mmCIF file of N, CA and C in Angstrom:
data_model
loop_
_atom_site.group_PDB
_atom_site.id
_atom_site.type_symbol
_atom_site.label_atom_id
_atom_site.label_comp_id
_atom_site.label_asym_id
_atom_site.label_seq_id
_atom_site.Cartn_x
_atom_site.Cartn_y
_atom_site.Cartn_z
ATOM 1 N N MET F 1 7.315 -0.720 18.971
ATOM 2 C CA MET F 1 7.526 0.624 18.102
ATOM 3 C C MET F 1 8.347 1.573 18.657
ATOM 4 N N ASP F 2 8.872 2.160 17.710
ATOM 5 C CA ASP F 2 9.673 3.650 18.103
ATOM 6 C C ASP F 2 8.754 4.492 18.647
ATOM 7 N N LYS F 3 9.544 5.300 19.325
ATOM 8 C CA LYS F 3 8.612 6.481 19.646
ATOM 9 C C LYS F 3 9.025 7.639 18.884
ATOM 10 N N LEU F 4 7.941 8.295 18.270
ATOM 11 C CA LEU F 4 8.166 9.482 17.244
ATOM 12 C C LEU F 4 8.926 10.526 17.787
ATOM 13 N N ASP F 5 9.941 10.968 17.056
ATOM 14 C CA ASP F 5 10.765 12.169 17.755
ATOM 15 C C ASP F 5 10.475 13.420 16.854
ATOM 16 N N PRO F 6 9.616 14.446 17.338
ATOM 17 C CA PRO F 6 9.042 15.478 16.490
ATOM 18 C C PRO F 6 10.271 16.264 16.180
ATOM 19 N N ASN F 7 11.419 16.294 16.657
ATOM 20 C CA ASN F 7 12.853 17.002 16.436
ATOM 21 C C ASN F 7 13.608 16.141 15.124
ATOM 22 N N ALA F 8 13.305 15.093 14.963
ATOM 23 C CA ALA F 8 13.928 14.280 13.775
ATOM 24 C C ALA F 8 13.724 14.776 12.510
ATOM 25 N N LEU F 9 14.669 14.817 11.861
ATOM 26 C CA LEU F 9 14.183 15.100 10.246
ATOM 27 C C LEU F 9 13.447 14.077 9.763
ATOM 28 N N ALA F 10 12.250 14.654 8.720
ATOM 29 C CA ALA F 10 11.367 13.949 8.440
ATOM 30 C C ALA F 10 11.825 13.299 6.888
ATOM 31 N N GLU F 11 11.541 12.009 7.010
ATOM 32 C CA GLU F 11 11.848 10.895 5.500
ATOM 33 C C GLU F 11 11.362 12.031 4.085
ATOM 34 N N THR F 12 11.910 12.054 3.139
ATOM 35 C CA THR F 12 11.710 12.523 1.922
ATOM 36 C C THR F 12 11.096 11.432 0.913
ATOM 37 N N GLY F 13 10.538 11.638 0.059
ATOM 38 C CA GLY F 13 10.427 10.661 -1.110
ATOM 39 C C GLY F 13 11.436 9.814 -1.267
ATOM 40 N N ASP F 14 12.609 10.570 -1.841
ATOM 41 C CA ASP F 14 13.651 10.135 -2.020
ATOM 42 C C ASP F 14 14.269 9.138 -1.243
ATOM 43 N N GLU F 15 14.196 9.177 0.038
ATOM 44 C CA GLU F 15 14.383 8.281 0.981
ATOM 45 C C GLU F 15 13.815 6.933 1.199
ATOM 46 N N ALA F 16 12.777 7.012 0.871
ATOM 47 C CA ALA F 16 11.900 5.974 1.337
ATOM 48 C C ALA F 16 12.531 4.881 0.748
ATOM 49 N N GLY F 17 12.678 3.903 1.368
ATOM 50 C CA GLY F 17 13.185 2.524 1.039
ATOM 51 C C GLY F 17 14.710 2.520 0.327
ATOM 52 N N ALA F 18 15.423 3.615 0.604
ATOM 53 C CA ALA F 18 16.659 3.691 -0.110
ATOM 54 C C ALA F 18 17.627 3.046 1.043
ATOM 55 N N PRO F 19 18.873 2.605 0.620
ATOM 56 C CA PRO F 19 19.758 2.135 1.245
ATOM 57 C C PRO F 19 20.383 3.069 2.499
ATOM 58 N N PRO F 20 20.678 2.723 3.576
ATOM 59 C CA PRO F 20 21.109 3.718 4.918
ATOM 60 C C PRO F 20 22.037 4.558 4.313
ATOM 61 N N GLU F 21 23.200 4.258 3.396
ATOM 62 C CA GLU F 21 23.905 5.118 3.039
ATOM 63 C C GLU F 21 23.393 6.454 2.117
ATOM 64 N N ASP F 22 21.951 6.249 1.586
ATOM 65 C CA ASP F 22 21.579 7.270 0.860
ATOM 66 C C ASP F 22 20.440 7.849 1.472
ATOM 67 N N VAL F 23 20.348 7.966 3.051
ATOM 68 C CA VAL F 23 19.562 8.632 3.681
ATOM 69 C C VAL F 23 20.354 9.602 4.847
ATOM 70 N N ARG F 24 19.597 10.837 4.613
ATOM 71 C CA ARG F 24 20.295 11.781 5.496
ATOM 72 C C ARG F 24 20.683 11.444 7.058
ATOM 73 N N PRO F 25 21.565 11.870 7.677
ATOM 74 C CA PRO F 25 21.778 11.398 8.952
ATOM 75 C C PRO F 25 20.794 12.361 9.857
ATOM 76 N N GLY F 26 20.068 11.627 10.943
ATOM 77 C CA GLY F 26 19.045 12.588 11.576
ATOM 78 C C GLY F 26 17.786 12.098 11.167
ATOM 79 N N VAL F 27 17.479 11.239 10.130
ATOM 80 C CA VAL F 27 16.114 11.026 9.706
ATOM 81 C C VAL F 27 15.507 10.089 10.540
ATOM 82 N N GLN F 28 14.181 10.188 10.809
ATOM 83 C CA GLN F 28 13.455 9.137 11.350
ATOM 84 C C GLN F 28 12.225 8.792 10.564
ATOM 85 N N PRO F 29 12.232 7.775 9.955
ATOM 86 C CA PRO F 29 11.038 7.432 9.201
ATOM 87 C C PRO F 29 9.939 7.028 10.142
ATOM 88 N N VAL F 30 8.803 7.139 9.973
ATOM 89 C CA VAL F 30 7.642 7.133 10.799
ATOM 90 C C VAL F 30 6.416 6.387 10.257
ATOM 91 N N ASP F 31 5.789 5.372 11.118
ATOM 92 C CA ASP F 31 4.742 4.676 10.534
ATOM 93 C C ASP F 31 3.351 5.350 11.089
ATOM 94 N N GLU F 32 2.467 4.742 10.673
ATOM 95 C CA GLU F 32 0.889 5.018 10.977
ATOM 96 C C GLU F 32 0.861 5.113 12.455
ATOM 97 N N ASP F 33 1.017 3.902 13.146
ATOM 98 C CA ASP F 33 1.134 4.080 14.838
ATOM 99 C C ASP F 33 1.574 5.069 15.503
ATOM 100 N N MET F 34 3.148 5.335 15.084
ATOM 101 C CA MET F 34 3.718 6.583 15.675
ATOM 102 C C MET F 34 3.051 7.800 15.321
ATOM 103 N N ILE F 35 2.564 8.066 14.146
ATOM 104 C CA ILE F 35 1.927 9.411 14.067
ATOM 105 C C ILE F 35 0.511 9.430 15.144
ATOM 106 N N ARG F 36 -0.348 8.260 15.163
ATOM 107 C CA ARG F 36 -1.436 8.058 15.888
ATOM 108 C C ARG F 36 -1.019 8.538 17.300
ATOM 109 N N VAL F 37 -0.251 7.493 17.838
ATOM 110 C CA VAL F 37 0.384 8.032 19.453
ATOM 111 C C VAL F 37 1.037 9.154 19.597
ATOM 112 N N HIS F 38 1.536 9.812 18.745
ATOM 113 C CA HIS F 38 2.105 11.149 18.977
ATOM 114 C C HIS F 38 1.022 12.135 18.910
ATOM 115 N N VAL F 39 0.139 12.334 18.100
ATOM 116 C CA VAL F 39 -0.941 13.127 18.226
ATOM 117 C C VAL F 39 -1.930 13.097 19.483
ATOM 118 N N ILE F 40 -1.907 11.832 19.729
ATOM 119 C CA ILE F 40 -2.980 11.868 21.101
ATOM 120 C C ILE F 40 -2.154 12.080 22.348
ATOM 121 N N GLU F 41 -1.078 11.733 22.368
ATOM 122 C CA GLU F 41 0.103 12.157 23.576
ATOM 123 C C GLU F 41 0.164 13.584 23.467
ATOM 124 N N ALA F 42 0.037 14.297 22.400
ATOM 125 C CA ALA F 42 0.592 15.689 22.327
ATOM 126 C C ALA F 42 -0.899 16.357 22.599
ATOM 127 N N GLY F 43 -1.845 15.814 22.639
ATOM 128 C CA GLY F 43 -3.160 16.277 23.096
ATOM 129 C C GLY F 43 -4.034 17.025 21.583
ATOM 130 N N GLU F 44 -3.389 16.527 20.441
ATOM 131 C CA GLU F 44 -3.862 17.406 19.211
ATOM 132 C C GLU F 44 -5.251 16.655 18.739
ATOM 133 N N LEU F 45 -5.422 15.494 19.017
ATOM 134 C CA LEU F 45 -6.682 14.763 18.539
ATOM 135 C C LEU F 45 -6.900 13.679 19.408
ATOM 136 N N PRO F 46 -8.465 13.291 19.834
ATOM 137 C CA PRO F 46 -8.638 12.451 20.459
ATOM 138 C C PRO F 46 -8.339 10.930 19.608
ATOM 139 N N GLU F 47 -8.670 9.625 20.258
ATOM 140 C CA GLU F 47 -8.439 8.444 19.677
ATOM 141 C C GLU F 47 -9.318 8.386 18.202
ATOM 142 N N GLU F 48 -10.303 8.681 18.480
ATOM 143 C CA GLU F 48 -11.241 8.465 17.387
ATOM 144 C C GLU F 48 -10.978 9.403 15.867
ATOM 145 N N SER F 49 -10.443 10.342 16.096
ATOM 146 C CA SER F 49 -9.874 11.189 15.101
ATOM 147 C C SER F 49 -8.409 10.934 14.652
ATOM 148 N N ALA F 50 -7.710 10.558 15.677
ATOM 149 C CA ALA F 50 -6.145 10.099 15.421
ATOM 150 C C ALA F 50 -6.044 9.048 14.365
ATOM 151 N N ARG F 51 -6.910 8.208 14.728
ATOM 152 C CA ARG F 51 -6.755 6.759 13.627
ATOM 153 C C ARG F 51 -6.716 7.459 12.337
ATOM 154 N N PRO F 52 -8.103 7.943 11.960
ATOM 155 C CA PRO F 52 -8.263 8.302 10.614
ATOM 156 C C PRO F 52 -7.107 9.294 10.060
ATOM 157 N N PHE F 53 -6.657 10.250 10.818
ATOM 158 C CA PHE F 53 -5.828 11.105 10.498
ATOM 159 C C PHE F 53 -4.479 10.436 10.332
ATOM 160 N N ALA F 54 -4.023 9.419 11.098
ATOM 161 C CA ALA F 54 -2.698 8.883 10.970
ATOM 162 C C ALA F 54 -2.630 8.043 9.819
ATOM 163 N N ARG F 55 -3.881 7.416 9.380
ATOM 164 C CA ARG F 55 -3.987 6.477 8.183
ATOM 165 C C ARG F 55 -3.649 7.482 7.004
ATOM 166 N N TRP F 56 -4.370 8.438 7.046
ATOM 167 C CA TRP F 56 -4.328 9.580 5.649
ATOM 168 C C TRP F 56 -2.916 10.080 5.940
ATOM 169 N N LEU F 57 -2.371 10.656 7.050
ATOM 170 C CA LEU F 57 -1.069 11.424 6.787
ATOM 171 C C LEU F 57 0.158 10.259 6.347
ATOM 172 N N HIS F 58 -0.045 9.156 6.996
ATOM 173 C CA HIS F 58 0.894 7.980 6.353
ATOM 174 C C HIS F 58 0.947 7.830 5.036
ATOM 175 N N GLU F 59 -0.312 7.746 4.568
ATOM 176 C CA GLU F 59 -0.604 7.709 2.731
ATOM 177 C C GLU F 59 0.096 8.905 2.122
ATOM 178 N N THR F 60 0.059 10.083 2.738
ATOM 179 C CA THR F 60 0.260 11.505 2.047
ATOM 180 C C THR F 60 1.468 11.973 2.681
ATOM 181 N N TRP F 61 2.277 11.398 3.330
ATOM 182 C CA TRP F 61 3.677 12.055 4.084
ATOM 183 C C TRP F 61 4.109 12.661 3.170
ATOM 184 N N TYR F 62 4.772 12.312 2.035
ATOM 185 C CA TYR F 62 5.660 13.130 1.296
ATOM 186 C C TYR F 62 4.972 14.201 0.462
ATOM 187 N N ASP F 63 3.746 14.160 0.505
ATOM 188 C CA ASP F 63 3.298 15.585 -0.140
ATOM 189 C C ASP F 63 3.118 16.975 1.181
ATOM 190 N N PHE F 64 3.434 16.476 2.440
ATOM 191 C CA PHE F 64 3.615 17.403 3.209
ATOM 192 C C PHE F 64 5.147 17.701 3.663
ATOM 193 N N ASN F 65 6.074 16.956 2.914
ATOM 194 C CA ASN F 65 7.371 16.889 3.312
ATOM 195 C C ASN F 65 8.267 16.773 2.278
ATOM 196 N N GLU F 66 8.426 17.914 1.387
ATOM 197 C CA GLU F 66 9.064 18.198 0.072
ATOM 198 C C GLU F 66 10.324 18.573 0.437
ATOM 199 N N GLU F 67 10.346 19.278 1.571
ATOM 200 C CA GLU F 67 11.529 20.212 1.739
ATOM 201 C C GLU F 67 12.709 19.096 2.817
ATOM 202 N N PRO F 68 13.831 18.996 2.497
ATOM 203 C CA PRO F 68 14.697 18.038 3.111
ATOM 204 C C PRO F 68 14.997 18.844 4.552
ATOM 205 N N GLY F 69 14.651 19.794 4.983
ATOM 206 C CA GLY F 69 14.965 20.268 6.383
ATOM 207 C C GLY F 69 13.695 20.134 7.319
ATOM 208 N N ASN F 70 12.321 19.454 7.083
ATOM 209 C CA ASN F 70 11.397 19.383 7.618
ATOM 210 C C ASN F 70 11.547 18.468 8.788
ATOM 211 N N THR F 71 10.960 18.752 9.974
ATOM 212 C CA THR F 71 11.187 17.707 10.904
ATOM 213 C C THR F 71 9.795 16.904 10.998
ATOM 214 N N ASN F 72 9.838 15.935 11.628
ATOM 215 C CA ASN F 72 8.674 15.099 11.984
ATOM 216 C C ASN F 72 7.432 15.876 12.739
ATOM 217 N N GLY F 73 7.996 16.634 13.620
ATOM 218 C CA GLY F 73 7.033 17.689 14.182
ATOM 219 C C GLY F 73 6.368 18.636 13.214
ATOM 220 N N GLY F 74 7.160 19.063 12.418
ATOM 221 C CA GLY F 74 6.714 20.208 11.540
ATOM 222 C C GLY F 74 5.738 19.594 10.470
ATOM 223 N N THR F 75 6.102 18.702 9.949
ATOM 224 C CA THR F 75 5.324 17.784 9.122
ATOM 225 C C THR F 75 3.892 17.462 9.683
ATOM 226 N N ILE F 76 4.106 17.141 10.679
ATOM 227 C CA ILE F 76 2.650 16.527 11.525
ATOM 228 C C ILE F 76 1.682 17.891 11.578
ATOM 229 N N ALA F 77 2.623 19.270 12.290
ATOM 230 C CA ALA F 77 1.745 20.222 12.370
ATOM 231 C C ALA F 77 1.155 20.933 11.144
ATOM 232 N N GLY F 78 1.934 20.835 10.016
ATOM 233 C CA GLY F 78 1.288 21.244 8.642
ATOM 234 C C GLY F 78 0.129 20.416 8.233
ATOM 235 N N ALA F 79 0.275 19.035 8.475
ATOM 236 C CA ALA F 79 -0.785 18.196 8.142
ATOM 237 C C ALA F 79 -2.058 18.298 9.122
ATOM 238 N N LEU F 80 -1.763 18.431 10.304
ATOM 239 C CA LEU F 80 -3.134 18.755 11.131
ATOM 240 C C LEU F 80 -3.603 20.254 10.877
ATOM 241 N N ALA F 81 -2.955 21.286 10.345
ATOM 242 C CA ALA F 81 -3.552 22.315 10.175
ATOM 243 C C ALA F 81 -4.605 22.286 8.821
ATOM 244 N N PHE F 82 -3.982 21.589 7.892
ATOM 245 C CA PHE F 82 -4.702 21.130 6.562
ATOM 246 C C PHE F 82 -5.988 20.462 6.983
ATOM 247 N N TRP F 83 -5.854 19.033 7.877
ATOM 248 C CA TRP F 83 -6.697 18.294 8.267
ATOM 249 C C TRP F 83 -7.872 19.114 9.063
ATOM 250 N N ARG F 84 -7.612 20.018 9.577
ATOM 251 C CA ARG F 84 -8.605 20.973 10.357
ATOM 252 C C ARG F 84 -9.166 22.078 9.662
ATOM 253 N N GLY F 85 -8.781 22.170 8.458
ATOM 254 C CA GLY F 85 -8.928 23.304 7.494
ATOM 255 C C GLY F 85 -8.804 24.735 7.759
ATOM 256 N N GLN F 86 -7.409 24.631 8.227
ATOM 257 C CA GLN F 86 -6.558 26.183 8.652
ATOM 258 C C GLN F 86 -5.924 26.566 7.636
#
């Protein structure tokens, strides 16, 4: 499993499953495990909350990442705020 780079550009819905030549340079697609490990290591959520959060965010990733300049870290931060009701 690759480690999530919070500074990498976040994948948009237009890039999901696209050929490499159609994906912006610097984009890092993420999976559920990458999200889970990242929020645990960053001290954002304990394991018990990180698993459902990662599952939910992976399913709704593109809802939080509609702008092509968003980073993985920014997308996760926005989703965490929503998750926490902020």
